[in-house]
Phi, psi and omega in degrees: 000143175286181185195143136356299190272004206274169142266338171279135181273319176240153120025100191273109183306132159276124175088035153294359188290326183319275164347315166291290195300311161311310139359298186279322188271010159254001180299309186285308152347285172297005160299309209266307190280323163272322175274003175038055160273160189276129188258010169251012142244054191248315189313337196259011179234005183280351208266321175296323184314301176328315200305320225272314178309315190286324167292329187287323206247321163297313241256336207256309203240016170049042181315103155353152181275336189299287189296314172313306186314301160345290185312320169256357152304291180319320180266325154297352164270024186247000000 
């Protein structure tokens, strides 16, 4: 919301990341199930699902930079 101490001026949208990420994984989907791509080289792309989630539950519940941060140290390391 905007505010005085705020940088936004208007009602900022929230969860458009949602839309991108479905997107990508059905793209890899119709990778793997139609084109009789390998899904295990797809696995090395489960750590972005997490990320985009973890990003989705900030955008919902305004998650600390401590803990974002944490989250994407954790999941790029996996």
């Amino acid at each position: 919301m905007p505010g005085e101490r705020r940088s936004h001026v208007h009602v900022t949208p929230r969860g458009g990341g949602l839309a991108i990420v479905a997107v990508f994984w059905l793209w890899i989907s119709t990778q793997v199930f139609f084109l009789n791509s390998s899904l295990a080289q797809w696995l090395p792309m489960l750590p972005a699902l997490f990320l985009a989630l973890v990003g989705f539950i900030d955008d919902l519940y305004s998650i600390s930079a401590r803990k974002r941060l944490f989250f994407q140290f954790f999941f790029c390391s996996l």
